[in-house]
Amino acid sequence: MARSPTPPAAPPAQHGAAGHTERSRARRALRGLVALVIALPLAAALLGGVAVAFAWPRLPDVQQLVDYQPKLPLRVYSADHVLLGEFGEERRDFVPIARMPQVMKLAVLATEDDRFYQHRGIDWRGLARAAMANLHKAKSQGASTITMQVARNFYLSSEKTFTRKLFEVLLALKIERELSKAQILELYMNQIYLGQHAYGFSAAAQTYFGKPLSQISLSQAAMLAGLPKAPSAYNPFVNLPRAKIRQQYVLGRMRALGWISETDYAQAKAAPLGLRVQGPDRATHADYVAEMVRQAMFARFGEQAYTRGLSVTTTIISRDQQAAWQALHTGVMHYELRQVWRGPEAYVDPPAVSAGWPQTVDDACDDHPDTDGLQCAVVTAVNTRQVQVMRPGGTVLELSGDSLRQAAALGLGPGAQPNVALRPGAVVRLWKPQQGHWVITQIPRVQSAFVAMNPENGAIQALVGGFDFQQNAFNHVTQAQRQPGSSFKPFIYSAALHKGFMPPTLVNDAPLFFDAAATGGQAWEPKNYDGTYDGPITLKRGMAQSKNMVAIRVLNAIGPKYAQQWSARFGFDPATQPPYLTLALGAGTATPLQMVRAYAVFANGGYLIQPYLIASIADGSGKALASPEPQRAGDERLRTITPRNAFVMNTLLQEVTRTGTAARAQAELKRPDLYGKTGTTNDAVDAWFCGYNPRLAAVAWVGYDTPLKLGARETGGRVALPIWIDFMRTALRGVPVTAYTPPPGVVQMGDAYVYEGFAAGGGIHALDVAAPPPVAPASGAAAPKLFPNWN
């Protein structure tokens, strides 16, 4: 059989030439590709080397990170170390890494840089991802390590450019070469901004949770750790749902890394955050105190007062300070509820549908935020007997009866004028007494002041300069020069004791008339407050009942000029006390601080003590910078009246609180060791109560900034005394009853104490003749100084 023919083969020469050409082209392409692959990295490396060579010498010295001195705010504390105020652009509390809670460190590392202890400052994969995103204008990808964030936060801007990123990378490498991991993490956790002016996790723990960082829970640590990415977006005060989502992410990262157990993870996810009630830190309501300290520190340290971490400890007792604010606030509000209804604060348009009320109320109260103790609300429904109001957040209250006692007469009913009517959309204030129910009221126009001082050393234990610091920062304790009225009478009587008057001395309580020459002005026909006259009565009764005729006759007998000079013994500038008979009724001027200092002379047995407010100043490291040298009762160089004079005056002032115009004091406080004097000026423009216990002197004042009548029967005993009593109820809790011991030269005559010479009919005792003479200080020099010389 024949084979099939084989197809002719291609010519050998022609086939070899074509194959060779194709292989040559492939080899050339391959060599070019290899060269390109090699050249590009080399070029990039060369270019990078040039960039590094150019940039590295220009990098800042990171040694300053080793000597890091953060901007720490000025902090003001009470004597029992309660924070009263904080001043500075940044809230910060530096915590060494060794004292940083482990749960906080783990939460931060899980969120920001879980390979922090493995890398040398740069996460190269993340960096490449971020560079590509930047190149393609895509959403920024997270790539910065904690070290890179430290570099950026301390040295660079936040702009997203390759140049800035290059410097960030180089700085991170340099930082890792010169600082330990512990140092880097410490810098980060104390420097990072976390919203609400808080820098660092310790400040943030106080800001958001009101507690030290050492006390936060896993749930709270996770929320804080979620803030660095976007402090505003994840701020739980602003957007709680978004903050919770971020917190859950942090917890999930910690669980995925195996740093917390499944049980801890589940419990933390379900745990409430326990956020601090939003608003300023005013638990002790010491705004006026804090501001006084701020001014003193600025005067001493300048702008550095706000950045060097000064810690100022005051003499304020936090319990007493809170009691003072509460007493003043309650007293003023009770007075306000006796005033005429002036109408709602504003009116807003009611929503078209009832479901719109919550938003309407929220918007209205954003414009009229809560003030100290007075809450904003909007009327949503009303009839002649009941008013419905809504608070921000949708809380609804139904108010009737006594809750409407101030507003009902003019604000309800068909006859209500449009500008005072309670109708849907009316923005009103709500107040709730400590024991009582909500009341519709208004922000008071009247002002008040309260100050309490230790009479033995001058330490100010409580000070409230006004009703609401946010509305009126004028400090009425230190700045308000007001007429003291009858509260000045004790200083007239003290002078009279030195001239021979004693508690049993009879003085005629009968009408008087003086011409212009006697008064230094217009003719004067003074009257007793109640318009009644009792004829001859004892000096003791005249003081207890605050009889004006008795005080004027006593002053007329000893001489107004003499009494004016005698007032210097109590720290008053005689130039502020007119040498006329009107001085008997307190026609001069004084501040509440001057009055409490003056009454302390009686309380401590006759010593004029300088008040002081600052106990110590320390810098950010705790090093003591200054401390005052307080004066102390018992130093005979400070004696200004004799022990006999002080003791007999105490008996007179004790009678005021037992049977006189302030009898309510002993009746309510159930203790006899209370002393003081009410004060009401002409036309009831100023109302005072100045009083003391052997352990504590205190003064309450009420009045309008622009002098106006407080109203009929609005006396010191009705307006100011209740404030003093409420304060003392707290301040004297647990303090044993103390009685003054009669000093030598004093004997009892009937129901009164008198000087020994008076009892024997021999005139004035030589001890009083030897009393130091009155000294008239230069004008203004008598003002008490709360910030004395420092050692």
JSON list of C-alpha atoms in Angstrom, two decimals, residues 20-160:
[
{"chain": "A", "resi": 20, "resn": "HIS", "atom": "CA", "xyz": [14.76, 35.11, 15.28]},
{"chain": "A", "resi": 21, "resn": "THR", "atom": "CA", "xyz": [13.18, 38.54, 14.66]},
{"chain": "A", "resi": 22, "resn": "GLU", "atom": "CA", "xyz": [10.27, 37.87, 16.99]},
{"chain": "A", "resi": 23, "resn": "ARG", "atom": "CA", "xyz": [12.51, 36.60, 19.81]},
{"chain": "A", "resi": 24, "resn": "SER", "atom": "CA", "xyz": [14.74, 39.65, 19.56]},
{"chain": "A", "resi": 25, "resn": "ARG", "atom": "CA", "xyz": [11.85, 42.01, 19.96]},
{"chain": "A", "resi": 26, "resn": "ALA", "atom": "CA", "xyz": [10.59, 40.12, 22.99]},
{"chain": "A", "resi": 27, "resn": "ARG", "atom": "CA", "xyz": [14.03, 40.21, 24.62]},
{"chain": "A", "resi": 28, "resn": "ARG", "atom": "CA", "xyz": [14.38, 43.94, 24.04]},
{"chain": "A", "resi": 29, "resn": "ALA", "atom": "CA", "xyz": [10.93, 44.60, 25.53]},
{"chain": "A", "resi": 30, "resn": "LEU", "atom": "CA", "xyz": [11.74, 42.45, 28.53]},
{"chain": "A", "resi": 31, "resn": "ARG", "atom": "CA", "xyz": [15.10, 44.21, 29.08]},
{"chain": "A", "resi": 32, "resn": "GLY", "atom": "CA", "xyz": [13.33, 47.59, 28.85]},
{"chain": "A", "resi": 33, "resn": "LEU", "atom": "CA", "xyz": [10.68, 46.55, 31.33]},
{"chain": "A", "resi": 34, "resn": "VAL", "atom": "CA", "xyz": [13.29, 45.24, 33.76]},
{"chain": "A", "resi": 35, "resn": "ALA", "atom": "CA", "xyz": [15.25, 48.46, 33.41]},
{"chain": "A", "resi": 36, "resn": "LEU", "atom": "CA", "xyz": [12.13, 50.50, 34.03]},
{"chain": "A", "resi": 37, "resn": "VAL", "atom": "CA", "xyz": [11.22, 48.43, 37.09]},
{"chain": "A", "resi": 38, "resn": "ILE", "atom": "CA", "xyz": [14.72, 48.92, 38.43]},
{"chain": "A", "resi": 39, "resn": "ALA", "atom": "CA", "xyz": [14.99, 52.58, 37.45]},
{"chain": "A", "resi": 40, "resn": "LEU", "atom": "CA", "xyz": [11.71, 53.77, 38.87]},
{"chain": "A", "resi": 41, "resn": "PRO", "atom": "CA", "xyz": [12.43, 52.62, 42.46]},
{"chain": "A", "resi": 42, "resn": "LEU", "atom": "CA", "xyz": [15.98, 53.92, 42.11]},
{"chain": "A", "resi": 43, "resn": "ALA", "atom": "CA", "xyz": [14.68, 57.24, 40.86]},
{"chain": "A", "resi": 44, "resn": "ALA", "atom": "CA", "xyz": [12.09, 57.29, 43.61]},
{"chain": "A", "resi": 45, "resn": "ALA", "atom": "CA", "xyz": [14.75, 56.37, 46.16]},
{"chain": "A", "resi": 46, "resn": "LEU", "atom": "CA", "xyz": [17.06, 59.04, 44.76]},
{"chain": "A", "resi": 47, "resn": "LEU", "atom": "CA", "xyz": [14.29, 61.59, 44.77]},
{"chain": "A", "resi": 48, "resn": "GLY", "atom": "CA", "xyz": [13.29, 60.51, 48.28]},
{"chain": "A", "resi": 49, "resn": "GLY", "atom": "CA", "xyz": [16.90, 60.71, 49.39]},
{"chain": "A", "resi": 50, "resn": "VAL", "atom": "CA", "xyz": [17.18, 64.24, 48.03]},
{"chain": "A", "resi": 51, "resn": "ALA", "atom": "CA", "xyz": [13.91, 65.16, 49.75]},
{"chain": "A", "resi": 52, "resn": "VAL", "atom": "CA", "xyz": [15.08, 63.64, 53.03]},
{"chain": "A", "resi": 53, "resn": "ALA", "atom": "CA", "xyz": [18.46, 65.31, 52.73]},
{"chain": "A", "resi": 54, "resn": "PHE", "atom": "CA", "xyz": [16.68, 68.59, 52.15]},
{"chain": "A", "resi": 55, "resn": "ALA", "atom": "CA", "xyz": [14.00, 68.12, 54.82]},
{"chain": "A", "resi": 56, "resn": "TRP", "atom": "CA", "xyz": [15.82, 66.30, 57.63]},
{"chain": "A", "resi": 57, "resn": "PRO", "atom": "CA", "xyz": [18.06, 69.22, 58.65]},
{"chain": "A", "resi": 58, "resn": "ARG", "atom": "CA", "xyz": [14.99, 71.43, 58.70]},
{"chain": "A", "resi": 59, "resn": "LEU", "atom": "CA", "xyz": [13.08, 69.22, 61.13]},
{"chain": "A", "resi": 60, "resn": "PRO", "atom": "CA", "xyz": [12.47, 70.85, 64.51]},
{"chain": "A", "resi": 61, "resn": "ASP", "atom": "CA", "xyz": [14.33, 69.70, 67.59]},
{"chain": "A", "resi": 62, "resn": "VAL", "atom": "CA", "xyz": [12.14, 67.14, 69.33]},
{"chain": "A", "resi": 63, "resn": "GLN", "atom": "CA", "xyz": [13.98, 67.63, 72.59]},
{"chain": "A", "resi": 64, "resn": "GLN", "atom": "CA", "xyz": [11.21, 70.00, 73.62]},
{"chain": "A", "resi": 65, "resn": "LEU", "atom": "CA", "xyz": [8.92, 66.98, 73.73]},
{"chain": "A", "resi": 66, "resn": "VAL", "atom": "CA", "xyz": [11.12, 65.51, 76.44]},
{"chain": "A", "resi": 67, "resn": "ASP", "atom": "CA", "xyz": [10.77, 68.76, 78.39]},
{"chain": "A", "resi": 68, "resn": "TYR", "atom": "CA", "xyz": [7.08, 69.08, 77.51]},
{"chain": "A", "resi": 69, "resn": "GLN", "atom": "CA", "xyz": [5.34, 71.79, 79.51]},
{"chain": "A", "resi": 70, "resn": "PRO", "atom": "CA", "xyz": [1.63, 71.70, 78.63]},
{"chain": "A", "resi": 71, "resn": "LYS", "atom": "CA", "xyz": [-0.59, 74.76, 78.93]},
{"chain": "A", "resi": 72, "resn": "LEU", "atom": "CA", "xyz": [-2.39, 74.09, 82.16]},
{"chain": "A", "resi": 73, "resn": "PRO", "atom": "CA", "xyz": [-5.33, 76.24, 83.26]},
{"chain": "A", "resi": 74, "resn": "LEU", "atom": "CA", "xyz": [-5.71, 78.22, 86.44]},
{"chain": "A", "resi": 75, "resn": "ARG", "atom": "CA", "xyz": [-7.77, 76.21, 88.91]},
{"chain": "A", "resi": 76, "resn": "VAL", "atom": "CA", "xyz": [-9.47, 77.58, 92.00]},
{"chain": "A", "resi": 77, "resn": "TYR", "atom": "CA", "xyz": [-10.28, 75.25, 94.89]},
{"chain": "A", "resi": 78, "resn": "SER", "atom": "CA", "xyz": [-12.12, 75.46, 98.18]},
{"chain": "A", "resi": 79, "resn": "ALA", "atom": "CA", "xyz": [-10.32, 74.76, 101.45]},
{"chain": "A", "resi": 80, "resn": "ASP", "atom": "CA", "xyz": [-11.67, 71.19, 101.26]},
{"chain": "A", "resi": 81, "resn": "HIS", "atom": "CA", "xyz": [-10.36, 70.87, 97.68]},
{"chain": "A", "resi": 82, "resn": "VAL", "atom": "CA", "xyz": [-13.57, 71.17, 95.71]},
{"chain": "A", "resi": 83, "resn": "LEU", "atom": "CA", "xyz": [-13.03, 72.78, 92.30]},
{"chain": "A", "resi": 84, "resn": "LEU", "atom": "CA", "xyz": [-14.66, 76.22, 92.29]},
{"chain": "A", "resi": 85, "resn": "GLY", "atom": "CA", "xyz": [-13.51, 77.54, 88.93]},
{"chain": "A", "resi": 86, "resn": "GLU", "atom": "CA", "xyz": [-11.15, 77.02, 86.02]},
{"chain": "A", "resi": 87, "resn": "PHE", "atom": "CA", "xyz": [-9.67, 79.61, 83.66]},
{"chain": "A", "resi": 88, "resn": "GLY", "atom": "CA", "xyz": [-7.70, 79.11, 80.46]},
{"chain": "A", "resi": 89, "resn": "GLU", "atom": "CA", "xyz": [-8.18, 78.42, 76.78]},
{"chain": "A", "resi": 90, "resn": "GLU", "atom": "CA", "xyz": [-7.53, 74.73, 77.32]},
{"chain": "A", "resi": 91, "resn": "ARG", "atom": "CA", "xyz": [-8.89, 72.39, 79.92]},
{"chain": "A", "resi": 92, "resn": "ARG", "atom": "CA", "xyz": [-6.03, 70.10, 80.73]},
{"chain": "A", "resi": 93, "resn": "ASP", "atom": "CA", "xyz": [-4.85, 67.91, 83.56]},
{"chain": "A", "resi": 94, "resn": "PHE", "atom": "CA", "xyz": [-1.49, 66.27, 82.90]},
{"chain": "A", "resi": 95, "resn": "VAL", "atom": "CA", "xyz": [-1.34, 62.62, 83.99]},
{"chain": "A", "resi": 96, "resn": "PRO", "atom": "CA", "xyz": [1.94, 60.63, 83.81]},
{"chain": "A", "resi": 97, "resn": "ILE", "atom": "CA", "xyz": [1.65, 57.49, 81.72]},
{"chain": "A", "resi": 98, "resn": "ALA", "atom": "CA", "xyz": [2.33, 55.34, 84.80]},
{"chain": "A", "resi": 99, "resn": "ARG", "atom": "CA", "xyz": [-0.91, 56.65, 86.33]},
{"chain": "A", "resi": 100, "resn": "MET", "atom": "CA", "xyz": [-2.95, 56.41, 83.15]},
{"chain": "A", "resi": 101, "resn": "PRO", "atom": "CA", "xyz": [-5.60, 53.66, 83.60]},
{"chain": "A", "resi": 102, "resn": "GLN", "atom": "CA", "xyz": [-4.87, 50.52, 81.61]},
{"chain": "A", "resi": 103, "resn": "VAL", "atom": "CA", "xyz": [-8.41, 50.39, 80.23]},
{"chain": "A", "resi": 104, "resn": "MET", "atom": "CA", "xyz": [-7.94, 53.89, 78.78]},
{"chain": "A", "resi": 105, "resn": "LYS", "atom": "CA", "xyz": [-4.61, 52.99, 77.16]},
{"chain": "A", "resi": 106, "resn": "LEU", "atom": "CA", "xyz": [-6.03, 49.82, 75.62]},
{"chain": "A", "resi": 107, "resn": "ALA", "atom": "CA", "xyz": [-9.08, 51.64, 74.25]},
{"chain": "A", "resi": 108, "resn": "VAL", "atom": "CA", "xyz": [-6.87, 54.28, 72.62]},
{"chain": "A", "resi": 109, "resn": "LEU", "atom": "CA", "xyz": [-4.44, 51.77, 71.14]},
{"chain": "A", "resi": 110, "resn": "ALA", "atom": "CA", "xyz": [-7.23, 49.55, 69.79]},
{"chain": "A", "resi": 111, "resn": "THR", "atom": "CA", "xyz": [-8.76, 52.53, 68.02]},
{"chain": "A", "resi": 112, "resn": "GLU", "atom": "CA", "xyz": [-5.81, 54.59, 66.90]},
{"chain": "A", "resi": 113, "resn": "ASP", "atom": "CA", "xyz": [-2.78, 52.29, 66.59]},
{"chain": "A", "resi": 114, "resn": "ASP", "atom": "CA", "xyz": [-3.01, 48.65, 67.68]},
{"chain": "A", "resi": 115, "resn": "ARG", "atom": "CA", "xyz": [0.54, 47.94, 66.38]},
{"chain": "A", "resi": 116, "resn": "PHE", "atom": "CA", "xyz": [1.99, 50.87, 68.31]},
{"chain": "A", "resi": 117, "resn": "TYR", "atom": "CA", "xyz": [4.51, 48.70, 70.17]},
{"chain": "A", "resi": 118, "resn": "GLN", "atom": "CA", "xyz": [5.56, 46.78, 67.03]},
{"chain": "A", "resi": 119, "resn": "HIS", "atom": "CA", "xyz": [6.30, 49.52, 64.48]},
{"chain": "A", "resi": 120, "resn": "ARG", "atom": "CA", "xyz": [8.94, 52.23, 64.58]},
{"chain": "A", "resi": 121, "resn": "GLY", "atom": "CA", "xyz": [6.57, 55.11, 64.04]},
{"chain": "A", "resi": 122, "resn": "ILE", "atom": "CA", "xyz": [5.29, 54.44, 60.50]},
{"chain": "A", "resi": 123, "resn": "ASP", "atom": "CA", "xyz": [2.59, 52.07, 59.24]},
{"chain": "A", "resi": 124, "resn": "TRP", "atom": "CA", "xyz": [3.82, 51.77, 55.65]},
{"chain": "A", "resi": 125, "resn": "ARG", "atom": "CA", "xyz": [0.81, 49.95, 54.25]},
{"chain": "A", "resi": 126, "resn": "GLY", "atom": "CA", "xyz": [-1.57, 52.46, 55.72]},
{"chain": "A", "resi": 127, "resn": "LEU", "atom": "CA", "xyz": [0.59, 55.31, 54.52]},
{"chain": "A", "resi": 128, "resn": "ALA", "atom": "CA", "xyz": [0.50, 54.04, 50.93]},
{"chain": "A", "resi": 129, "resn": "ARG", "atom": "CA", "xyz": [-3.26, 53.66, 51.11]},
{"chain": "A", "resi": 130, "resn": "ALA", "atom": "CA", "xyz": [-3.65, 57.22, 52.35]},
{"chain": "A", "resi": 131, "resn": "ALA", "atom": "CA", "xyz": [-1.32, 58.53, 49.63]},
{"chain": "A", "resi": 132, "resn": "MET", "atom": "CA", "xyz": [-3.36, 56.88, 46.87]},
{"chain": "A", "resi": 133, "resn": "ALA", "atom": "CA", "xyz": [-6.59, 58.23, 48.34]},
{"chain": "A", "resi": 134, "resn": "ASN", "atom": "CA", "xyz": [-5.09, 61.72, 48.45]},
{"chain": "A", "resi": 135, "resn": "LEU", "atom": "CA", "xyz": [-3.84, 61.35, 44.85]},
{"chain": "A", "resi": 136, "resn": "HIS", "atom": "CA", "xyz": [-7.27, 60.37, 43.55]},
{"chain": "A", "resi": 137, "resn": "LYS", "atom": "CA", "xyz": [-9.08, 62.95, 45.69]},
{"chain": "A", "resi": 138, "resn": "ALA", "atom": "CA", "xyz": [-10.88, 60.16, 47.49]},
{"chain": "A", "resi": 139, "resn": "LYS", "atom": "CA", "xyz": [-12.04, 60.20, 51.07]},
{"chain": "A", "resi": 140, "resn": "SER", "atom": "CA", "xyz": [-9.06, 60.32, 53.40]},
{"chain": "A", "resi": 141, "resn": "GLN", "atom": "CA", "xyz": [-7.91, 56.93, 54.65]},
{"chain": "A", "resi": 142, "resn": "GLY", "atom": "CA", "xyz": [-6.66, 56.51, 58.21]},
{"chain": "A", "resi": 143, "resn": "ALA", "atom": "CA", "xyz": [-2.94, 55.92, 58.24]},
{"chain": "A", "resi": 144, "resn": "SER", "atom": "CA", "xyz": [-1.43, 58.07, 60.94]},
{"chain": "A", "resi": 145, "resn": "THR", "atom": "CA", "xyz": [0.16, 56.22, 63.81]},
{"chain": "A", "resi": 146, "resn": "ILE", "atom": "CA", "xyz": [0.10, 57.66, 67.29]},
{"chain": "A", "resi": 147, "resn": "THR", "atom": "CA", "xyz": [3.67, 58.84, 66.77]},
{"chain": "A", "resi": 148, "resn": "MET", "atom": "CA", "xyz": [2.69, 60.61, 63.56]},
{"chain": "A", "resi": 149, "resn": "GLN", "atom": "CA", "xyz": [-0.24, 62.25, 65.36]},
{"chain": "A", "resi": 150, "resn": "VAL", "atom": "CA", "xyz": [2.13, 63.50, 68.05]},
{"chain": "A", "resi": 151, "resn": "ALA", "atom": "CA", "xyz": [4.33, 64.97, 65.32]},
{"chain": "A", "resi": 152, "resn": "ARG", "atom": "CA", "xyz": [1.36, 66.65, 63.68]},
{"chain": "A", "resi": 153, "resn": "ASN", "atom": "CA", "xyz": [-0.21, 67.93, 66.91]},
{"chain": "A", "resi": 154, "resn": "PHE", "atom": "CA", "xyz": [2.99, 69.51, 68.17]},
{"chain": "A", "resi": 155, "resn": "TYR", "atom": "CA", "xyz": [4.65, 70.72, 64.99]},
{"chain": "A", "resi": 156, "resn": "LEU", "atom": "CA", "xyz": [2.49, 70.62, 61.86]},
{"chain": "A", "resi": 157, "resn": "SER", "atom": "CA", "xyz": [-0.77, 71.79, 60.41]},
{"chain": "A", "resi": 158, "resn": "SER", "atom": "CA", "xyz": [-3.61, 69.43, 59.51]},
{"chain": "A", "resi": 159, "resn": "GLU", "atom": "CA", "xyz": [-3.55, 70.18, 55.75]},
{"chain": "A", "resi": 160, "resn": "LYS", "atom": "CA", "xyz": [-3.49, 67.10, 53.53]}
]
